PDB file of C-alpha atoms in Angstrom:
ATOM      1  CA  MET A   1     122.800-196.341-100.144  1.00 88.00           C
ATOM      2  CA  LYS A   2     122.486-196.370 -96.378  1.00 89.00           C
ATOM      3  CA  ALA A   3     118.687-196.574 -96.443  1.00 91.00           C
ATOM      4  CA  LEU A   4     118.793-199.503 -98.871  1.00 90.00           C
ATOM      5  CA  SER A   5     121.481-201.218 -96.785  1.00 89.00           C
ATOM      6  CA  LEU A   6     119.325-200.873 -93.691  1.00 90.00           C
ATOM      7  CA  GLY A   7     116.328-202.506 -95.377  1.00 89.00           C
ATOM      8  CA  ALA A   8     114.402-199.806 -97.257  1.00 92.00           C
ATOM      9  CA  LYS A   9     112.617-201.096-100.352  1.00 90.00           C
ATOM     10  CA  ALA A  10     112.869-197.740-102.147  1.00 87.00           C
ATOM     11  CA  VAL A  11     114.395-194.304-101.667  1.00 88.00           C
ATOM     12  CA  GLY A  12     113.586-190.897-103.112  1.00 84.00           C
ATOM     13  CA  GLY A  13     115.958-188.623-104.939  1.00 78.00           C
ATOM     14  CA  GLY A  14     114.561-185.343-103.739  1.00 75.00           C
ATOM     15  CA  ARG A  15     114.448-182.291-105.961  1.00 88.00           C
ATOM     16  CA  PHE A  16     117.876-182.435-107.545  1.00 86.00           C
ATOM     17  CA  TYR A  17     116.461-183.057-111.017  1.00 88.00           C
ATOM     18  CA  LEU A  18     114.089-180.069-110.777  1.00 93.00           C
ATOM     19  CA  PHE A  19     117.005-177.680-110.318  1.00 94.00           C
ATOM     20  CA  ALA A  20     118.694-179.245-113.346  1.00 95.00           C
ATOM     21  CA  LEU A  21     115.467-178.918-115.341  1.00 95.00           C
ATOM     22  CA  ALA A  22     115.104-175.249-114.428  1.00 96.00           C
ATOM     23  CA  ALA A  23     118.733-174.504-115.251  1.00 97.00           C
ATOM     24  CA  ALA A  24     119.255-176.496-118.443  1.00 97.00           C
ATOM     25  CA  GLY A  25     116.060-178.239-119.530  1.00 97.00           C
ATOM     26  CA  GLN A  26     116.103-181.861-120.633  1.00 97.00           C
ATOM     27  CA  ALA A  27     119.868-181.858-121.151  1.00 98.00           C
ATOM     28  CA  GLY A  28     120.308-180.709-117.551  1.00 97.00           C
ATOM     29  CA  VAL A  29     118.105-183.496-116.209  1.00 95.00           C
ATOM     30  CA  GLU A  30     119.956-186.079-118.296  1.00 97.00           C
ATOM     31  CA  ARG A  31     123.271-184.775-116.957  1.00 97.00           C
ATOM     32  CA  ALA A  32     122.028-184.762-113.349  1.00 95.00           C
ATOM     33  CA  LEU A  33     120.770-188.344-113.647  1.00 94.00           C
ATOM     34  CA  SER A  34     124.063-189.405-115.224  1.00 97.00           C
ATOM     35  CA  LEU A  35     126.006-187.841-112.342  1.00 96.00           C
ATOM     36  CA  MET A  36     123.747-189.554-109.786  1.00 93.00           C
ATOM     37  CA  LYS A  37     124.206-192.917-111.523  1.00 94.00           C
ATOM     38  CA  ASP A  38     127.994-192.444-111.529  1.00 97.00           C
ATOM     39  CA  GLU A  39     127.983-191.564-107.814  1.00 95.00           C
ATOM     40  CA  ILE A  40     125.898-194.621-106.923  1.00 92.00           C
ATOM     41  CA  GLU A  41     128.148-196.926-108.949  1.00 96.00           C
ATOM     42  CA  ARG A  42     131.278-195.415-107.331  1.00 97.00           C
ATOM     43  CA  ASP A  43     129.837-195.735-103.839  1.00 94.00           C
ATOM     44  CA  MET A  44     128.868-199.354-104.462  1.00 94.00           C
ATOM     45  CA  ARG A  45     132.397-200.157-105.648  1.00 96.00           C
ATOM     46  CA  LEU A  46     133.836-198.505-102.530  1.00 94.00           C
ATOM     47  CA  MET A  47     131.460-200.589-100.395  1.00 92.00           C
ATOM     48  CA  GLY A  48     132.582-203.773-102.159  1.00 92.00           C
ATOM     49  CA  VAL A  49     129.242-204.662-103.738  1.00 94.00           C
ATOM     50  CA  SER A  50     128.185-204.907-107.362  1.00 95.00           C
ATOM     51  CA  THR A  51     124.387-205.104-107.013  1.00 94.00           C
ATOM     52  CA  ILE A  52     121.745-203.464-104.829  1.00 90.00           C
ATOM     53  CA  ALA A  53     120.827-206.945-103.564  1.00 91.00           C
ATOM     54  CA  GLU A  54     124.295-207.262-101.998  1.00 93.00           C
ATOM     55  CA  LEU A  55     123.756-204.254 -99.721  1.00 91.00           C
ATOM     56  CA  SER A  56     123.197-205.210 -96.095  1.00 89.00           C
ATOM     57  CA  ARG A  57     123.400-203.888 -92.532  1.00 84.00           C
ATOM     58  CA  LYS A  58     126.782-205.619 -92.197  1.00 84.00           C
ATOM     59  CA  ILE A  59     128.377-202.968 -94.402  1.00 81.00           C
ATOM     60  CA  TYR A  60     127.824-200.363 -91.686  1.00 78.00           C
ATOM     61  CA  ASP A  61     129.025-202.578 -88.819  1.00 72.00           C
ATOM     62  CA  LEU A  62     126.341-201.172 -86.513  1.00 62.00           C
ATOM     63  CA  ASP A  63     127.094-203.609 -83.697  1.00 66.00           C
ATOM     64  CA  ARG A  64     130.728-202.548 -83.343  1.00 62.00           C
ATOM     65  CA  THR A  65     131.732-202.036 -79.716  1.00 62.00           C
ATOM     66  CA  ASP A  66     135.367-200.851 -79.869  1.00 57.00           C
TER      67      ASP A  66
END
């Protein structure tokens, strides 16, 4: 979320799905992706946005001086 808010065009998910694949096969990968989707949707709601396009640097208030 932070990388996208700061202007990245894409981000990688790392190896999380490989661990799920090794542990539980296809069902594990599907579950891991479902959990990731749920986390992203929750984080976006907490940030007050409903689409990726709404993410911006302003969310992080990087110029705050107090």
